[in-house]
Amino acid sequence: MIAPETAPSHEPIHQGTFWLPKASSTLAPGVDHAWDVVMWVSVFFFVIVIGTMAYFMWKYRRRTDKDETSTVDHSAKLEITWTILPLVIVMGLFFVGLSGFMNASVAPSDSYEVQVTGERWLWTFIYPNGAISPSRLVVPKGKPVRMVMSSKDVIHSFYVPEFRIKRDVIPGQYTSIWFEATEVGKYTLECAEYCGTGHSDMLATIEVMEPEQFKQWLESAGGDKSLPPAKRGEALFNKWQCSACHALDGSRKVGPSFKGLYGREETMSDGRVIKADENYLRESILLSNAKIVKGYDPVMPIFKDMLKDDDVNDLIAFIKEQK
Ligand code: CUA
């Protein structure tokens, strides 16, 4: 699955400039180059245009009441020049951008593939060996990794500033993007498409590891079976970022708090009163929107295909402990 030999390592390209964050992927230099070209061409013309304008304002200012307005109304030569010249320049900029875009769109054929699912408001990563990693994307350094992405609900966008990559994640179809990380470290994946209340919290950690370390992580990504169920449930609670919507201290978030939830009588949005027993909790985790507590919105992801029976048992054990 992972090439045993270590791929050639890359030095950090730069630690960030006034304009740009640290550059940590092989795609970054192309993007930064395009950015620099556009920036300096703009600065050059800004100085010429604004400078000339300011100079003429001063030179041809009205000095006496007898000053007359010029009779020259246009110059064909000048107008053709300032039409053709910018056209040539923007065509040049187009190709600078296009080469970077093509490079980011077509992944190398030996890329490692990770399945990415976006949904309100969670990123989930599925590895070729079946390991599921919510909110945490672990990748090897110095190896191209291709994301095959789709959304379960609305449009999200996979955005990692340090890698200089961004691509929409769309329901009903796959999009892909790739990167090769050049430095071991932690980065933040952001959602860059407004997708509702939790949009700004739709984050995931990207952890770049040495290939050897990554291999070990992948093998152990199944979870620890030696812990008591409630402890495993707590780990799942954190792993799946349930805390983003469910407090443990009784306070109200996007969803109800788990404090004292087990055994409590809850009023549903349709007026029914239901006791929060094991079956209610199980249904509310797997088919999240089957029953909605009054006053809340049906926004929780469906976990039916993401959690195993054992996981649900562990989560319920954890919820029962929140007295
Ligand atoms: Cu997902 Cu914004």
Coordinates of C-alpha atoms and ligand atoms in Angstrom, one line a residue:
M1 CA 0.0 0.0 0.0
I2 CA 2.7 2.4 1.0
A3 CA 6.1 2.3 -0.7
P4 CA 8.6 1.1 1.9
E5 CA 11.4 3.3 0.7
T6 CA 11.3 7.0 1.7
A7 CA 10.5 9.3 -1.1
P8 CA 13.0 12.1 -1.7
S9 CA 12.4 14.8 0.9
H10 CA 11.7 18.4 0.1
E11 CA 13.0 21.4 2.0
P12 CA 10.3 23.8 3.2
I13 CA 9.7 26.1 0.3
H14 CA 9.2 29.2 2.5
Q15 CA 8.0 29.9 6.0
G16 CA 5.3 32.3 4.8
T17 CA 5.6 35.9 3.5
F18 CA 3.7 39.1 4.2
W19 CA 1.0 37.9 1.8
L20 CA 1.1 34.2 1.9
P21 CA 1.0 31.5 4.5
K22 CA 3.8 28.9 4.8
A23 CA 4.2 26.8 1.6
S24 CA 4.1 23.1 2.4
S25 CA 3.2 21.2 -0.7
T26 CA 4.8 20.7 -4.1
L27 CA 2.0 22.6 -5.7
A28 CA 2.7 25.7 -3.7
P29 CA 5.6 27.2 -5.7
G30 CA 3.4 27.3 -8.9
V31 CA 0.6 29.0 -7.2
D32 CA 2.9 31.5 -5.4
H33 CA 4.6 32.2 -8.7
A34 CA 1.3 33.0 -10.4
W35 CA 0.4 35.1 -7.4
D36 CA 3.7 37.0 -7.5
V37 CA 3.4 37.7 -11.3
V38 CA -0.1 39.0 -11.0
M39 CA 0.8 41.1 -8.0
W40 CA 3.9 42.8 -9.5
V41 CA 2.2 43.4 -12.9
S42 CA -0.6 45.1 -11.0
V43 CA 1.8 47.2 -8.9
F44 CA 3.7 48.2 -12.1
F45 CA 0.5 49.4 -13.8
F46 CA -0.9 51.0 -10.7
V47 CA 2.3 53.2 -10.4
I48 CA 2.2 54.1 -14.1
V49 CA -1.5 54.9 -14.3
I50 CA -1.9 56.7 -10.9
G51 CA 1.6 58.3 -11.3
T52 CA 0.8 59.7 -14.7
M53 CA -2.7 60.8 -13.6
A54 CA -1.3 62.7 -10.6
Y55 CA 1.5 64.3 -12.7
F56 CA -1.0 65.5 -15.3
M57 CA -3.4 66.8 -12.7
W58 CA -0.6 68.9 -11.4
K59 CA 0.9 69.9 -14.8
Y60 CA -2.4 70.8 -16.4
R61 CA -4.1 72.4 -13.4
R62 CA -6.2 75.5 -14.0
R63 CA -4.0 78.5 -13.3
T64 CA -6.0 81.5 -14.5
D65 CA -9.7 82.0 -15.4
K66 CA -8.6 82.3 -19.0
D67 CA -7.3 78.6 -19.2
E68 CA -9.1 76.7 -21.9
T69 CA -10.1 73.1 -22.1
S70 CA -7.9 71.1 -24.7
T71 CA -9.5 70.5 -28.1
V72 CA -7.7 67.1 -28.4
D73 CA -10.4 64.5 -27.9
H74 CA -8.7 61.2 -28.7
S75 CA -5.7 59.4 -30.1
A76 CA -6.3 56.2 -32.1
K77 CA -2.7 55.2 -31.8
L78 CA -2.6 55.5 -28.1
E79 CA -6.0 53.7 -27.6
I80 CA -5.0 50.8 -29.8
T81 CA -1.7 50.5 -27.8
W82 CA -3.4 50.4 -24.4
T83 CA -5.9 47.8 -25.7
I84 CA -3.5 45.4 -27.4
L85 CA -0.8 45.6 -24.7
P86 CA -3.0 44.6 -21.7
L87 CA -4.6 41.9 -23.9
V88 CA -1.2 40.3 -24.4
I89 CA -0.4 40.7 -20.7
V90 CA -3.7 39.1 -19.5
M91 CA -3.3 36.2 -22.0
G92 CA 0.2 35.7 -20.5
L93 CA -1.4 35.7 -17.0
F94 CA -4.0 33.2 -18.1
F95 CA -1.3 30.7 -19.1
V96 CA 0.6 31.2 -15.9
G97 CA -2.6 30.3 -14.0
L98 CA -3.6 27.5 -16.3
S99 CA -0.3 25.6 -15.9
G100 CA -0.8 25.7 -12.1
F101 CA -4.4 24.7 -12.4
M102 CA -3.6 21.7 -14.7
N103 CA -0.9 20.6 -12.3
A104 CA -3.3 20.6 -9.4
S105 CA -6.1 18.9 -11.3
V106 CA -4.2 15.9 -12.6
A107 CA -2.8 13.7 -9.9
P108 CA 0.4 11.6 -10.5
S109 CA -0.6 8.0 -11.3
D110 CA 1.2 6.6 -8.2
S111 CA -1.0 8.7 -5.9
Y112 CA -2.3 7.3 -2.6
E113 CA -6.0 7.6 -2.6
V114 CA -8.2 8.7 0.3
Q115 CA -12.0 8.9 0.1
V116 CA -13.3 12.2 1.6
T117 CA -16.9 12.8 2.6
G118 CA -18.2 16.3 3.5
E119 CA -21.5 16.8 5.3
R120 CA -22.9 19.4 7.6
W121 CA -20.5 19.8 9.5
L122 CA -18.0 17.1 9.4
W123 CA -15.2 15.8 7.3
T124 CA -14.7 12.1 7.2
F125 CA -11.7 10.3 5.6
I126 CA -11.8 6.7 4.5
Y127 CA -8.5 4.8 3.8
P128 CA -8.0 1.9 1.4
N129 CA -7.7 -0.6 4.3
G130 CA -11.2 0.5 5.6
A131 CA -9.9 2.7 8.4
I132 CA -12.3 5.6 9.0
S133 CA -10.9 8.8 10.4
P134 CA -13.4 11.6 11.2
S135 CA -12.0 15.2 11.3
R136 CA -8.4 14.0 11.1
L137 CA -6.6 13.4 7.8
V138 CA -3.3 11.7 8.3
V139 CA -1.0 11.5 5.2
P140 CA 2.6 10.5 4.5
K141 CA 5.2 13.1 3.7
G142 CA 6.7 13.2 0.2
K143 CA 4.1 11.1 -1.4
P144 CA 1.3 12.4 -3.7
V145 CA -2.1 11.9 -2.0
R146 CA -5.3 12.1 -4.1
M147 CA -8.6 13.0 -2.4
V148 CA -11.7 11.5 -4.0
M149 CA -14.4 13.7 -2.6
S150 CA -18.2 13.9 -2.4
S151 CA -20.8 15.5 -0.2
K152 CA -23.8 14.0 1.5
D153 CA -25.8 17.2 1.5
V154 CA -24.8 20.7 0.2
I155 CA -21.7 22.0 -1.5
H156 CA -18.6 22.2 0.7
S157 CA -15.1 23.1 -0.3
F158 CA -11.8 21.4 0.6
Y159 CA -9.3 24.2 1.4
V160 CA -5.8 23.9 2.8
P161 CA -4.0 27.3 2.6
E162 CA -0.5 25.9 3.3
F163 CA -0.9 23.4 0.4
R164 CA -2.5 26.0 -1.9
I165 CA -5.3 23.7 -2.8
K166 CA -9.1 24.3 -2.8
R167 CA -11.8 22.3 -4.6
D168 CA -15.6 22.1 -4.2
V169 CA -17.1 19.0 -2.7
I170 CA -20.4 18.4 -4.3
P171 CA -23.4 16.1 -3.6
G172 CA -24.1 13.4 -6.2
Q173 CA -20.7 13.4 -7.9
Y174 CA -17.0 13.0 -7.2
T175 CA -14.4 15.8 -7.4
S176 CA -10.8 15.2 -6.7
I177 CA -7.7 17.1 -5.8
W178 CA -4.2 16.0 -4.9
F179 CA -1.2 17.3 -3.0
E180 CA 2.2 16.1 -1.9
A181 CA 3.1 17.5 1.5
T182 CA 6.8 18.5 1.9
E183 CA 6.9 18.9 5.6
V184 CA 6.0 16.9 8.7
G185 CA 3.5 18.8 10.8
K186 CA -0.1 19.8 11.5
Y187 CA -2.3 21.8 9.2
T188 CA -5.9 22.9 9.2
L189 CA -8.4 21.8 6.6
E190 CA -11.1 24.5 6.2
C191 CA -14.5 24.4 4.5
A192 CA -14.5 27.3 2.1
E193 CA -18.1 27.2 0.9
Y194 CA -20.8 28.6 3.2
C195 CA -22.8 25.6 4.2
G196 CA -25.0 26.8 7.1
T197 CA -24.7 27.4 10.9
G198 CA -21.7 25.2 11.5
H199 CA -19.7 26.3 8.5
S200 CA -17.0 28.1 10.4
D201 CA -16.5 25.1 12.6
M202 CA -16.3 22.6 9.7
L203 CA -12.6 22.1 10.3
A204 CA -10.3 19.0 10.3
T205 CA -6.7 18.5 11.2
I206 CA -4.3 17.3 8.6
E207 CA -1.3 15.5 10.0
V208 CA 1.7 14.9 7.8
M209 CA 3.8 12.0 9.1
E210 CA 7.0 10.3 7.9
P211 CA 6.0 7.4 5.7
E212 CA 7.1 4.8 8.3
Q213 CA 5.1 6.5 11.1
F214 CA 2.1 6.8 8.7
K215 CA 2.2 3.1 8.0
Q216 CA 2.0 2.4 11.8
W217 CA -0.8 4.9 12.3
L218 CA -2.8 3.3 9.5
E219 CA -2.4 -0.2 11.0
S220 CA -3.6 1.0 14.4
A221 CA -6.4 3.2 13.2
G222 CA -9.0 0.7 14.3
G223 CA -9.3 1.8 17.9
D224 CA -8.5 0.3 21.3
K225 CA -10.6 -2.6 22.5
S226 CA -9.0 -3.0 25.9
L227 CA -10.7 0.1 27.4
P228 CA -14.1 -0.1 29.2
P229 CA -17.1 0.7 26.9
A230 CA -17.8 4.2 28.3
K231 CA -14.2 5.2 27.8
R232 CA -14.3 3.9 24.3
G233 CA -17.5 5.9 23.9
E234 CA -15.8 9.0 25.1
A235 CA -13.0 8.5 22.6
L236 CA -15.7 8.1 19.8
F237 CA -17.4 11.2 21.2
N238 CA -14.2 13.2 20.7
K239 CA -13.2 11.4 17.5
W240 CA -16.4 12.3 15.7
Q241 CA -16.5 15.8 17.2
C242 CA -19.9 15.3 18.8
S243 CA -18.9 18.0 21.2
A244 CA -19.2 20.6 18.4
C245 CA -23.0 20.2 18.8
H246 CA -23.6 18.4 22.1
A247 CA -22.4 19.9 25.4
L248 CA -21.9 17.6 28.5
D249 CA -22.6 20.3 31.1
G250 CA -26.3 21.0 30.3
S251 CA -25.7 24.0 28.1
R252 CA -27.6 24.3 24.8
K253 CA -25.6 24.0 21.5
V254 CA -26.7 23.1 18.0
G255 CA -28.1 19.9 19.6
P256 CA -29.3 19.0 23.2
S257 CA -26.7 18.5 26.0
F258 CA -26.0 14.9 27.1
K259 CA -26.1 15.8 30.7
G260 CA -28.9 13.8 32.4
L261 CA -30.2 12.8 29.0
Y262 CA -30.5 9.1 29.6
G263 CA -33.9 8.2 31.1
R264 CA -35.2 11.7 30.7
E265 CA -38.6 12.4 29.0
E266 CA -38.2 14.6 26.0
T267 CA -40.8 16.4 24.0
M268 CA -40.4 15.9 20.2
S269 CA -41.1 18.5 17.5
D270 CA -44.4 16.7 16.7
G271 CA -45.5 16.9 20.3
R272 CA -44.9 13.3 21.3
V273 CA -43.2 12.8 24.6
I274 CA -40.5 10.1 24.5
K275 CA -38.3 8.6 27.1
A276 CA -34.6 8.7 26.2
D277 CA -33.8 5.0 26.5
E278 CA -31.2 2.9 24.7
N279 CA -33.4 2.4 21.6
Y280 CA -34.1 6.1 21.4
L281 CA -30.4 6.9 21.7
R282 CA -29.5 4.3 19.1
E283 CA -32.0 5.6 16.6
S284 CA -30.9 9.2 17.3
I285 CA -27.3 8.3 16.5
L286 CA -27.8 6.2 13.4
L287 CA -30.9 7.8 11.9
S288 CA -30.3 11.1 13.5
N289 CA -33.3 13.0 12.1
A290 CA -36.0 10.3 12.8
K291 CA -37.1 12.1 16.0
I292 CA -36.2 15.7 16.7
V293 CA -36.3 17.3 20.1
K294 CA -38.6 20.3 20.2
G295 CA -36.8 23.5 19.6
Y296 CA -33.9 22.0 17.6
D297 CA -33.3 21.7 13.9
P298 CA -32.8 18.4 12.0
V299 CA -29.2 19.0 11.1
M300 CA -27.3 16.1 12.5
P301 CA -25.3 13.8 10.1
I302 CA -26.7 10.3 9.5
F303 CA -24.3 7.9 11.1
K304 CA -25.9 4.7 9.8
D305 CA -23.0 3.9 7.4
M306 CA -20.2 5.3 9.5
L307 CA -20.6 3.6 12.9
K308 CA -20.5 -0.1 13.7
D309 CA -22.9 -1.7 16.3
D310 CA -20.0 -1.8 18.8
D311 CA -19.4 1.9 18.4
V312 CA -23.0 2.7 19.0
N313 CA -23.0 0.5 22.2
D314 CA -19.9 2.3 23.4
L315 CA -21.4 5.7 22.7
I316 CA -24.6 4.8 24.6
A317 CA -22.5 3.6 27.5
F318 CA -20.8 7.0 27.5
I319 CA -24.0 9.0 27.3
K320 CA -25.5 7.0 30.2
E321 CA -22.6 8.2 32.4
Q322 CA -23.4 11.9 31.8
K323 CA -25.7 12.2 34.8
Ligands
CUA1 CU1 -19.0 22.9 4.8 CU2 -18.9 25.3 4.8

